[in-house]
Amino acid sequence: MSQPVAAAGATSAGSAPAPRATARRGTELFLLIGAAVIVTAALVLVEINQEATLTRQILYYGAAFLGLFGLAHVAVRRWAPHADPLILPLVALINGLGLVVIHRVDLGNAEEAAGSGATFTADNPKQVLWTLVSIILFCLVLGLVKDHRTLAKYAYTCGLTGLVALALPAVLPSMLAPEINGAKIWLRLGPLSIQPGEFAKILLMVFFAAYLVAKRDLFTTAGRRFLGVDFPRPRDLAPLLVAWALSIGIVVLERDLGTSLLFFGILLVMLYIATERAVWVFIGLTLFGVGCAIAYPMFGHVQQRVDGWLNPLESESAYQLQQALFGMATGGIGGTGLGGGRPAIVPFAQSDFVIASFAEELGFVGLAALLMMYLLLMMRGLRSALAVRDSFGKLLGGGLSFAIALQLFVVVGGVTGLIPLTGLTAPFMAYGGSSLLANYMLVALLLRISDAARRPQTPSTPKPKQAPIAEAHTELVERPR
Amino acid sequence: MNKPLRRVAIAMMAMVVLLMANATYVQVIKADELRNDQRNSRTLYDEYSRPRGQIIAGGESLANSTETNDNLRFLRNYPGGPAFAPVTGYHSFVYGSNGIERAQNDILNGTDDSLAFTRLSDLVTGREPAGADVELTVNPAMQRTAYEQLTSKGFEGSVVALDPKTGGILAMANAPSYDPNRLAGHSAEQLEQEWNALNSQEGDPMTNRAVSEIYPPGSSFKMITAAAALESGYTPNSPVQAASSITLPNTNTRLPNYNGNNCGSGSTAPLTEALARSCNTAFAEIAGDVGAEKMRETAASFGFGQDLNIPMRVAKSDMGPMEDAAALYQSGIGQRDVRVTPMQNAMMVSAIANGGSLMKPELVKRTVAPDKETIDEMDPQKLEQAVSPEVAGQLRDMMVQSEERTKGSGKIANVEIASKTGTAQHGDAADQPHGWYVAFAPASDPQIALAVIVENGGDEGAEATGGSIAAPIGREVIRAGLQGGR
């Protein structure tokens, strides 16, 4: 794209004399420091507004935050030196602001608990721990997956593992897989609860991408024509459809509306990217409409969600949404200021409704800025997909970027009443270990693809010269029987 | 694959634009509506973060706020308890508020426009913003007496006392009542328990009977019939029907006097005597004679059908359809479809006491900013000239006669009371009538006008009359007002 592809080697901006370095690792570090400053400033605001005291400790928090992402930065420098320099700082900033908002909601909940004499445990220390684990995992993924194309070799393994992971909470007894808030999507491992679905998301995307690339030609050409659409042969389509249907079936059974929506949308978009045919999107959306029409009268919880969406202020089941809307409206354009609102009134203010908490205290201006950060992150991901040279990378990169976009749309749309509320978490922001871990893995893969896209092409061994077609040997082709 | 990737990029941008458009709708366009929604507890939390003004009456604090250390910083206290609940109301962070707490909410929480200057000076001087105080017209001694009189005998009912000259409400008591402190707590669970307990309690303690319940007025309504008669050419000595019973026009229904007594010795009796003896036959015929139109007009001039805020809303009193002569006859003695609030009956006697001039009832004497500056003061307001001063005088004399014939205890030496009783049947199976007592005193220079209702015969059941159950209460309240108050 716009940056010229230049020689490899130089990692810090400006030092190399001749062609300007394009790895831009220095830019990344600079932006990470900026993110740390913003996050520390946000924390200072919360402390001033809430506790009215400031200690030097805040600076240590800021430094620790910078150190943590410095680790990620070093890993990127080491294993993906040409990766896009904006992606990691954006993730760091969104994650850091998320930590501040979770801390702020903790303060609100602590106050509430003090009033009613209930016991209270803060979520933020756990989330900080999860961030640390996530960054370690991020580094591991970058270090272990040296080339994203190797993933394609494990496509079926990935697909199968993904499906099993997805199905585990549904089949395991509730001692190991407890039902929490009406959904059976958690695995309990000792003191930890993880959502395997978050990881299945990435594994299945790898499978879809590899499969679609392998069978790409068949999807676009072979098959029979029906109603003006070329359909691939059923046996080519089957593994894809089976995996897709299974994954959606499982999450629907687990009552995880958001994840089923996510899987559906991701596959549809990957199918579209692979085949370049909008008709798949059309067919998919039609099927989706039919599915909704069938599911609506069958599932009470679907009806509740739709009712709450249509009448958030009247519906009894829409208490959360109602409180979130009140909060965001109270914030208005400029917000109440960090620490100055009352986001803790909204249930799940630090997880599913973290966006509402953010929008209450930072206002429409803050929310718009946050959405812009996400948009930039997604666009940077897509840009890598556009620039990478292999089809698998393009497809996976497109899928991963779209996964962030769709999660964001479903969450923010749900919280602000644009679409019915479903249980997804805002990527990098919401409280929740599994989501954070999985999204860091996702970003590691994106950076890996980005690195491949921006890596200066090593002068490849010259291709064996092909003989002009006129001089080519004739080949004996067996007569079709 | 680059073409679809670019299209996906456009789709993602469209998604974000959609999210922003919706966020604009919620946070900018619909923001005010959502912010001011009653269910938005944030505004309530804001209110609790600054001291709410006091409600004061006769130098006593009926509602004030003390600082606590939980997240709702100020706890509301009601030192007056259940006796004053009908005037103060409650203020609960879960269940909203009522009474003065609700009607004067903007003053008490300091957000009223009239306090804009105070808020500005608070901002400049750095003083913590606070709500303004509301001072009531209530006479605490009368209010307490009214409540104690009602509850000591276990009655359900209401007392409303007015200053006939200004319309100031001197007492507004209900029984049973509730303690607003029970709804002022800060624990949501505890509040829910209290709320459910109060709502399931017998006798609807949270209903403000004085202004929101309507009752058949019975014979107390004869004051309005008498006023209509005097305005239509009758004199206090005009001979009226004295038979022990009459047949309602175009029916076979007999309308008897109380206990089937004749009204005096002859076939007719003077109007004054008919009122003093509360003869049904006489007033039914008078209503028939003056006509539905005149009855309605007179009732309206005494306040029927008025849309009143005192500042709480008062239910409208109504004469009903009066579709035929029989209905008109029955309406003339305050039965059939005639319905009044205790407030309306108090207004009726206060107009008679005030030379026929009906003053608007008002509970708020003045509002005082945190810096003790008066923001607003009550401005007595004349609603209607119900009757001419002459007719008012005649009615007063008739009521003095009526009081002389009224039994019941509690008469006050040296104080001449003008009164009328009522015993209103309301069609319940046990036939336990509501007892009414409407009065003003002293008759020559009225200071207090009041209405008392005791529901369902009080402790006397079917034998109860207004004179036996309601009059003693009314006299005690008058005594408290003339001797204990002011």
Coordinates of C-alpha atoms in Angstrom, one line a residue, chain A:
Chain A
M1 CA 0.0 0.0 0.0
S2 CA 1.2 3.4 0.6
Q3 CA 4.6 2.6 2.2
P4 CA 7.3 1.5 -0.1
V5 CA 8.6 -1.8 0.6
A6 CA 12.3 -1.3 1.5
A7 CA 15.2 -3.4 2.6
A8 CA 15.0 -5.2 5.9
G9 CA 17.3 -4.7 8.8
A10 CA 16.8 -1.3 10.2
T11 CA 14.4 -1.5 13.2
S12 CA 14.5 2.0 14.7
A13 CA 13.2 4.9 12.7
G14 CA 15.6 7.3 11.2
S15 CA 18.9 5.8 12.1
A16 CA 19.6 4.0 8.9
P17 CA 21.1 6.3 6.4
A18 CA 19.8 5.1 3.1
P19 CA 16.3 3.8 2.5
R20 CA 14.0 4.8 5.3
A21 CA 13.2 1.9 7.6
T22 CA 9.6 0.8 7.4
A23 CA 9.4 -1.7 10.2
R24 CA 8.4 1.2 12.4
R25 CA 9.1 -0.6 15.7
G26 CA 10.2 2.8 17.1
T27 CA 6.8 4.2 16.2
E28 CA 5.2 1.3 18.0
L29 CA 7.2 1.9 21.2
F30 CA 6.4 5.6 21.1
L31 CA 2.7 4.9 20.7
L32 CA 2.8 2.4 23.5
I33 CA 4.3 5.0 25.8
G34 CA 1.5 7.4 24.7
A35 CA -1.0 4.7 25.5
A36 CA 0.5 4.2 29.0
V37 CA 0.4 8.0 29.6
I38 CA -3.3 8.1 28.6
V39 CA -4.2 5.1 30.7
T40 CA -2.3 6.5 33.7
A41 CA -4.0 9.9 33.3
A42 CA -7.4 8.1 33.2
L43 CA -6.5 6.3 36.4
V44 CA -5.6 9.6 38.0
L45 CA -9.0 11.0 37.0
V46 CA -10.8 8.1 38.6
E47 CA -8.8 8.4 41.8
I48 CA -9.3 12.1 42.1
N49 CA -13.0 11.9 41.5
Q50 CA -13.6 8.8 43.7
E51 CA -11.1 8.9 46.5
A52 CA -10.0 12.5 46.3
T53 CA -6.4 11.4 47.0
L54 CA -3.5 10.7 44.8
T55 CA -0.5 8.5 45.8
R56 CA 2.7 7.9 44.0
Q57 CA 1.5 4.3 43.5
I58 CA -0.4 5.4 40.4
L59 CA 2.9 6.1 38.6
Y60 CA 4.0 2.6 39.5
Y61 CA 0.8 1.2 38.0
G62 CA 1.5 3.2 34.8
A63 CA 5.0 2.0 34.7
A64 CA 3.9 -1.6 35.2
F65 CA 1.4 -1.2 32.4
L66 CA 4.2 0.1 30.2
G67 CA 6.5 -2.8 31.3
L68 CA 3.8 -5.3 30.4
F69 CA 3.3 -4.0 27.0
G70 CA 7.0 -3.5 26.6
L71 CA 7.3 -7.2 26.9
A72 CA 4.8 -7.6 24.1
H73 CA 6.7 -5.0 22.1
V74 CA 10.0 -6.9 22.6
A75 CA 8.2 -10.1 21.4
V76 CA 7.0 -8.3 18.3
R77 CA 10.5 -6.9 17.7
R78 CA 11.9 -10.3 18.0
W79 CA 9.4 -12.5 16.1
A80 CA 7.4 -10.1 13.9
P81 CA 9.7 -7.2 13.3
H82 CA 7.7 -5.9 10.3
A83 CA 4.3 -6.1 11.8
D84 CA 2.0 -3.1 11.7
P85 CA 3.1 -0.6 14.4
L86 CA -0.4 0.6 15.2
I87 CA -2.1 -2.7 16.1
L88 CA -0.3 -3.4 19.4
P89 CA -0.6 0.2 20.8
L90 CA -4.3 0.3 19.9
V91 CA -4.9 -3.0 21.8
A92 CA -2.8 -1.7 24.7
L93 CA -4.8 1.5 24.9
I94 CA -8.2 -0.3 24.7
N95 CA -7.1 -2.9 27.2
G96 CA -5.7 -0.2 29.5
L97 CA -8.9 1.9 29.4
G98 CA -10.8 -1.3 30.1
L99 CA -8.7 -1.9 33.2
V100 CA -9.4 1.6 34.4
V101 CA -13.2 1.3 33.8
I102 CA -13.2 -2.1 35.6
H103 CA -11.3 -0.6 38.5
R104 CA -13.8 2.3 38.6
V105 CA -16.8 -0.1 38.6
D106 CA -15.0 -2.0 41.4
L107 CA -15.0 1.2 43.5
G108 CA -18.7 1.7 42.8
N109 CA -19.5 -1.9 43.8
A110 CA -17.4 -1.6 46.9
E111 CA -19.3 1.5 48.0
E112 CA -22.6 -0.3 47.3
A113 CA -21.4 -3.4 49.2
A114 CA -20.3 -1.2 52.1
G115 CA -23.7 0.3 52.3
S116 CA -25.6 -3.0 52.4
G117 CA -22.9 -4.8 54.4
A118 CA -22.3 -7.4 51.7
T119 CA -18.9 -8.9 51.0
F120 CA -17.2 -7.7 47.9
T121 CA -14.2 -8.8 45.9
A122 CA -12.7 -6.6 43.3
D123 CA -12.5 -7.8 39.7
N124 CA -9.7 -5.6 38.5
P125 CA -6.7 -7.5 40.1
K126 CA -8.0 -10.7 38.4
Q127 CA -8.3 -8.8 35.1
V128 CA -4.7 -7.5 35.5
L129 CA -3.6 -11.0 36.1
W130 CA -5.5 -12.2 33.0
T131 CA -3.8 -9.4 31.0
L132 CA -0.4 -10.6 32.2
V133 CA -1.3 -14.2 31.2
S134 CA -2.7 -12.9 27.9
I135 CA 0.5 -11.1 27.0
I136 CA 2.5 -14.2 27.8
L137 CA 0.3 -16.2 25.5
F138 CA 0.5 -13.5 22.9
C139 CA 4.3 -13.8 23.0
L140 CA 4.1 -17.6 22.8
V141 CA 1.8 -17.5 19.8
L142 CA 4.2 -15.1 18.0
G143 CA 7.2 -17.2 18.9
L144 CA 5.7 -20.6 18.1
V145 CA 3.8 -19.7 14.9
K146 CA 6.7 -18.6 12.8
D147 CA 4.7 -18.6 9.6
H148 CA 0.9 -18.4 9.5
R149 CA 0.8 -20.8 6.6
T150 CA 1.8 -23.6 8.8
L151 CA -1.5 -23.3 10.5
A152 CA -3.2 -24.3 7.3
K153 CA -1.6 -27.7 7.6
Y154 CA -3.4 -28.3 10.8
A155 CA -6.8 -27.2 9.4
Y156 CA -8.8 -30.3 10.2
T157 CA -7.1 -30.7 13.6
C158 CA -8.0 -27.1 14.4
G159 CA -11.6 -27.6 13.2
L160 CA -12.1 -30.7 15.2
T161 CA -10.5 -29.4 18.3
G162 CA -12.6 -26.3 17.9
L163 CA -15.8 -28.2 17.7
V164 CA -14.9 -30.4 20.7
A165 CA -14.0 -27.4 22.8
L166 CA -17.2 -25.8 21.9
A167 CA -19.2 -28.9 22.7
L168 CA -17.5 -29.7 26.0
P169 CA -19.5 -27.4 28.3
A170 CA -22.7 -28.7 26.8
V171 CA -21.9 -32.4 27.4
L172 CA -20.0 -32.2 30.6
P173 CA -22.0 -32.5 33.9
S174 CA -22.7 -29.2 35.6
M175 CA -20.1 -29.9 38.2
L176 CA -17.5 -29.3 35.6
A177 CA -19.5 -27.0 33.4
P178 CA -21.8 -24.9 35.5
E179 CA -24.7 -22.9 34.2
I180 CA -24.0 -19.3 34.8
N181 CA -26.6 -16.6 34.1
G182 CA -28.6 -19.0 32.0
A183 CA -25.8 -20.1 29.7
K184 CA -23.8 -23.3 29.9
I185 CA -20.6 -22.2 28.2
W186 CA -18.1 -22.3 31.0
L187 CA -15.6 -25.0 32.0
R188 CA -14.6 -25.0 35.6
L189 CA -10.9 -25.9 36.2
G190 CA -10.3 -25.6 39.9
P191 CA -10.7 -21.9 40.8
L192 CA -10.7 -20.9 37.1
S193 CA -13.6 -20.7 34.8
I194 CA -12.9 -20.5 31.1
Q195 CA -15.1 -20.2 28.1
P196 CA -13.8 -22.7 25.5
G197 CA -16.0 -21.1 22.9
E198 CA -13.7 -18.1 22.8
F199 CA -10.8 -20.2 21.7
A200 CA -13.0 -22.4 19.4
K201 CA -13.7 -19.2 17.5
I202 CA -10.1 -18.8 16.4
L203 CA -9.6 -22.6 15.7
L204 CA -12.7 -22.7 13.6
M205 CA -11.6 -19.6 11.7
V206 CA -8.3 -21.3 10.8
F207 CA -10.2 -24.4 9.6
F208 CA -12.7 -22.3 7.5
A209 CA -9.9 -20.3 6.0
A210 CA -7.8 -23.4 5.1
Y211 CA -10.7 -25.3 3.8
L212 CA -12.1 -22.5 1.7
V213 CA -8.7 -21.8 0.2
A214 CA -8.2 -25.5 -0.6
K215 CA -11.6 -25.8 -2.3
R216 CA -11.7 -22.3 -3.6
D217 CA -11.9 -23.3 -7.2
L218 CA -14.7 -25.7 -6.6
F219 CA -16.7 -23.1 -4.9
T220 CA -16.4 -20.7 -7.7
T221 CA -16.8 -22.9 -10.7
A222 CA -17.9 -26.5 -10.2
G223 CA -21.3 -27.6 -9.3
R224 CA -24.7 -27.2 -10.7
R225 CA -26.6 -24.0 -11.5
F226 CA -29.8 -23.4 -9.6
L227 CA -31.8 -20.3 -9.7
G228 CA -29.0 -18.5 -11.4
V229 CA -26.5 -19.4 -8.8
D230 CA -23.6 -21.8 -9.2
F231 CA -23.7 -24.2 -6.3
P232 CA -20.6 -26.3 -5.5
R233 CA -21.1 -30.0 -5.4
P234 CA -22.6 -31.1 -2.1
R235 CA -19.6 -33.3 -1.2
D236 CA -17.3 -30.3 -1.4
L237 CA -19.6 -28.1 0.6
A238 CA -20.4 -30.8 3.2
P239 CA -17.5 -30.5 5.7
L240 CA -17.9 -26.8 5.8
L241 CA -21.6 -26.9 6.3
V242 CA -21.4 -29.6 8.9
A243 CA -18.8 -27.7 10.9
W244 CA -20.8 -24.6 10.6
A245 CA -24.1 -26.1 11.5
L246 CA -22.5 -28.0 14.4
S247 CA -20.9 -25.0 15.8
I248 CA -24.0 -22.9 15.6
G249 CA -26.1 -25.7 16.9
I250 CA -23.9 -26.2 19.9
V251 CA -23.9 -22.5 20.9
V252 CA -27.6 -22.3 20.4
L253 CA -28.1 -25.3 22.7
E254 CA -25.8 -23.6 25.2
R255 CA -28.0 -20.5 24.9
D256 CA -25.1 -18.4 23.8
L257 CA -26.9 -16.2 21.3
G258 CA -24.0 -13.8 20.8
T259 CA -21.5 -16.5 19.9
S260 CA -23.8 -18.2 17.5
L261 CA -24.4 -14.9 15.8
L262 CA -20.6 -14.4 15.7
F263 CA -19.9 -17.8 14.1
F264 CA -22.6 -17.3 11.6
G265 CA -21.4 -13.9 10.5
I266 CA -17.7 -14.8 10.4
L267 CA -18.2 -17.8 8.2
L268 CA -20.5 -15.9 5.9
V269 CA -18.0 -13.2 5.4
M270 CA -15.1 -15.6 4.9
L271 CA -17.2 -17.5 2.3
Y272 CA -17.8 -14.2 0.6
I273 CA -14.1 -13.2 0.6
A274 CA -13.1 -16.6 -0.7
T275 CA -15.6 -16.8 -3.5
E276 CA -15.9 -13.1 -4.3
R277 CA -19.6 -13.7 -4.7
A278 CA -22.1 -11.7 -2.8
V279 CA -24.8 -14.2 -3.5
W280 CA -23.5 -16.3 -0.6
V281 CA -24.1 -13.4 1.8
F282 CA -27.6 -13.1 0.4
I283 CA -28.3 -16.8 0.8
G284 CA -26.8 -16.7 4.3
L285 CA -28.9 -13.8 5.4
T286 CA -32.0 -15.4 4.0
L287 CA -31.2 -18.6 5.9
F288 CA -30.5 -16.4 9.0
G289 CA -33.9 -14.8 8.6
V290 CA -35.6 -18.2 8.3
G291 CA -33.7 -19.4 11.3
C292 CA -34.8 -16.4 13.4
A293 CA -38.4 -16.9 12.4
I294 CA -38.2 -20.5 13.5
A295 CA -36.3 -19.9 16.7
Y296 CA -38.4 -16.9 17.9
P297 CA -41.5 -18.8 18.8
M298 CA -39.5 -21.8 20.2
F299 CA -37.2 -20.1 22.7
G300 CA -38.5 -18.0 25.5
H301 CA -35.1 -16.3 26.0
V302 CA -35.1 -15.1 22.4
Q303 CA -38.5 -13.6 22.8
Q304 CA -37.4 -11.8 26.0
R305 CA -34.4 -10.4 24.3
V306 CA -36.5 -9.1 21.3
D307 CA -39.1 -7.7 23.6
G308 CA -36.5 -5.9 25.7
W309 CA -34.9 -4.5 22.6
L310 CA -38.2 -3.2 21.2
N311 CA -39.4 -1.7 24.5
P312 CA -36.4 -1.2 26.7
L313 CA -38.1 1.2 29.1
E314 CA -41.3 -0.9 29.5
S315 CA -40.1 -4.5 29.3
E316 CA -39.5 -6.1 32.7
S317 CA -36.7 -8.3 31.3
A318 CA -34.8 -5.3 30.0
Y319 CA -33.8 -3.9 33.3
Q320 CA -30.1 -4.0 32.4
L321 CA -30.5 -2.3 29.1
Q322 CA -32.8 0.3 30.7
Q323 CA -30.2 1.1 33.3
A324 CA -27.5 1.2 30.7
L325 CA -29.5 3.6 28.5
F326 CA -30.1 5.8 31.6
G327 CA -26.4 5.8 32.3
M328 CA -25.4 6.7 28.8
A329 CA -28.0 9.4 28.6
T330 CA -26.9 10.8 31.9
G331 CA -23.4 10.9 30.5
G332 CA -24.6 12.8 27.4
I333 CA -22.2 14.3 25.0
G334 CA -19.3 15.0 27.3
G335 CA -19.8 12.4 30.0
T336 CA -19.8 12.7 33.7
G337 CA -16.1 12.5 33.8
L338 CA -14.1 9.4 34.8
G339 CA -15.1 8.5 38.3
G340 CA -17.9 11.0 38.3
G341 CA -20.8 8.8 37.1
R342 CA -22.6 5.9 38.6
P343 CA -21.9 3.1 36.2
A344 CA -22.2 0.4 38.9
I345 CA -26.0 0.8 38.9
V346 CA -26.0 -1.3 35.7
P347 CA -25.7 -5.0 36.4
F348 CA -22.5 -6.5 34.8
A349 CA -21.1 -3.0 34.4
Q350 CA -17.6 -4.4 34.2
S351 CA -18.2 -7.2 31.7
D352 CA -21.1 -7.3 29.3
F353 CA -22.0 -3.6 29.9
V354 CA -18.5 -2.2 30.1
I355 CA -19.2 -0.1 27.0
A356 CA -22.1 1.5 28.8
S357 CA -19.9 2.3 31.8
F358 CA -17.3 3.9 29.5
A359 CA -20.0 5.9 27.6
E360 CA -21.5 7.1 30.8
E361 CA -18.3 8.6 32.2
L362 CA -16.7 9.7 28.9
G363 CA -19.8 10.6 27.1
F364 CA -20.6 10.3 23.4
V365 CA -17.3 11.9 22.6
G366 CA -15.4 9.2 24.5
L367 CA -17.5 6.4 23.0
A368 CA -16.9 7.8 19.5
A369 CA -13.2 7.9 20.2
L370 CA -13.3 4.4 21.4
L371 CA -15.2 3.2 18.3
M372 CA -12.6 5.0 16.2
M373 CA -9.8 3.1 18.0
Y374 CA -11.6 -0.2 17.2
L375 CA -12.2 0.9 13.6
L376 CA -8.5 1.7 13.2
L377 CA -7.6 -1.7 14.7
M378 CA -9.9 -3.5 12.3
M379 CA -8.8 -1.5 9.3
R380 CA -5.1 -2.2 10.1
G381 CA -6.0 -5.9 10.3
L382 CA -7.7 -5.8 7.0
R383 CA -4.9 -3.8 5.5
S384 CA -2.5 -6.7 6.4
A385 CA -4.9 -9.1 4.8
L386 CA -5.0 -7.1 1.7
A387 CA -1.2 -6.9 1.5
V388 CA -0.3 -10.4 2.4
R389 CA 0.5 -12.5 -0.6
D390 CA -1.0 -15.9 0.1
S391 CA -4.7 -16.7 -0.1
F392 CA -4.8 -18.4 3.3
G393 CA -3.3 -15.4 5.0
K394 CA -5.8 -13.0 3.2
L395 CA -8.7 -15.1 4.2
L396 CA -7.6 -15.7 7.8
G397 CA -6.6 -12.0 8.2
G398 CA -10.0 -10.9 6.8
G399 CA -11.8 -13.3 9.1
L400 CA -9.9 -12.3 12.2
S401 CA -10.5 -8.6 11.5
F402 CA -14.1 -9.1 10.8
A403 CA -14.4 -11.1 14.1
I404 CA -13.3 -8.0 16.0
A405 CA -15.8 -5.9 14.0
L406 CA -18.7 -8.2 14.5
Q407 CA -18.0 -8.6 18.3
L408 CA -17.9 -4.9 18.6
F409 CA -21.0 -4.4 16.6
V410 CA -23.0 -7.0 18.5
V411 CA -21.8 -5.7 21.9
V412 CA -22.1 -2.0 21.3
G413 CA -25.3 -2.4 19.3
G414 CA -26.8 -4.5 22.1
V415 CA -25.8 -2.2 24.9
T416 CA -27.1 1.0 23.1
G417 CA -30.3 -0.7 22.0
L418 CA -29.5 -0.9 18.2
I419 CA -30.0 -4.6 18.1
P420 CA -31.3 -7.2 20.6
L421 CA -29.0 -7.8 23.5
T422 CA -26.8 -10.9 23.2
G423 CA -24.0 -12.0 25.5
L424 CA -20.7 -11.0 23.9
T425 CA -18.0 -9.1 25.4
A426 CA -16.3 -6.0 24.1
P427 CA -12.9 -7.2 22.8
F428 CA -9.9 -6.3 25.1
M429 CA -12.2 -4.1 27.2
A430 CA -14.7 -6.2 29.1
Y431 CA -13.9 -8.2 32.3
G432 CA -13.3 -11.8 31.5
G433 CA -10.3 -14.0 31.1
S434 CA -11.2 -16.3 28.3
S435 CA -12.2 -13.4 26.0
L436 CA -9.1 -11.5 26.7
L437 CA -6.8 -14.5 26.2
A438 CA -8.5 -15.5 22.9
N439 CA -8.5 -12.0 21.6
Y440 CA -4.8 -11.6 22.3
M441 CA -4.2 -14.8 20.4
L442 CA -6.3 -13.4 17.6
V443 CA -4.2 -10.2 17.6
A444 CA -1.0 -12.3 17.7
L445 CA -2.1 -14.1 14.5
L446 CA -3.0 -10.7 12.9
L447 CA 0.4 -9.4 13.7
R448 CA 1.9 -12.5 12.2
I449 CA 0.0 -12.0 9.0
S450 CA 0.9 -8.3 9.1
D451 CA 4.5 -9.2 9.5
A452 CA 4.3 -11.4 6.5
A453 CA 2.6 -8.7 4.5
R454 CA 5.1 -6.0 5.2
R455 CA 8.2 -8.1 5.2
P456 CA 10.4 -7.0 2.4
Q457 CA 10.5 -9.7 -0.1
T458 CA 13.8 -11.4 0.0
P459 CA 15.2 -11.6 -3.5
S460 CA 13.8 -15.0 -4.2
T461 CA 15.6 -17.6 -6.2
P462 CA 14.9 -16.8 -9.8
K463 CA 12.1 -18.9 -11.1
P464 CA 13.1 -21.5 -13.7
K465 CA 12.4 -19.8 -16.9
Q466 CA 9.4 -21.2 -18.5
A467 CA 9.6 -22.0 -22.1
P468 CA 7.5 -19.8 -24.3
I469 CA 4.3 -21.6 -24.9
A470 CA 5.0 -22.0 -28.5
E471 CA 8.1 -24.0 -27.7
A472 CA 6.6 -26.1 -25.1
H473 CA 6.5 -29.8 -25.4
T474 CA 3.2 -31.3 -26.3
E475 CA 1.9 -33.6 -23.6
L476 CA 0.1 -36.7 -24.0
V477 CA -3.4 -36.5 -22.5
E478 CA -5.3 -39.6 -21.9
R479 CA -8.5 -39.8 -23.7
P480 CA -11.4 -39.5 -21.4
R481 CA -13.4 -42.7 -21.2

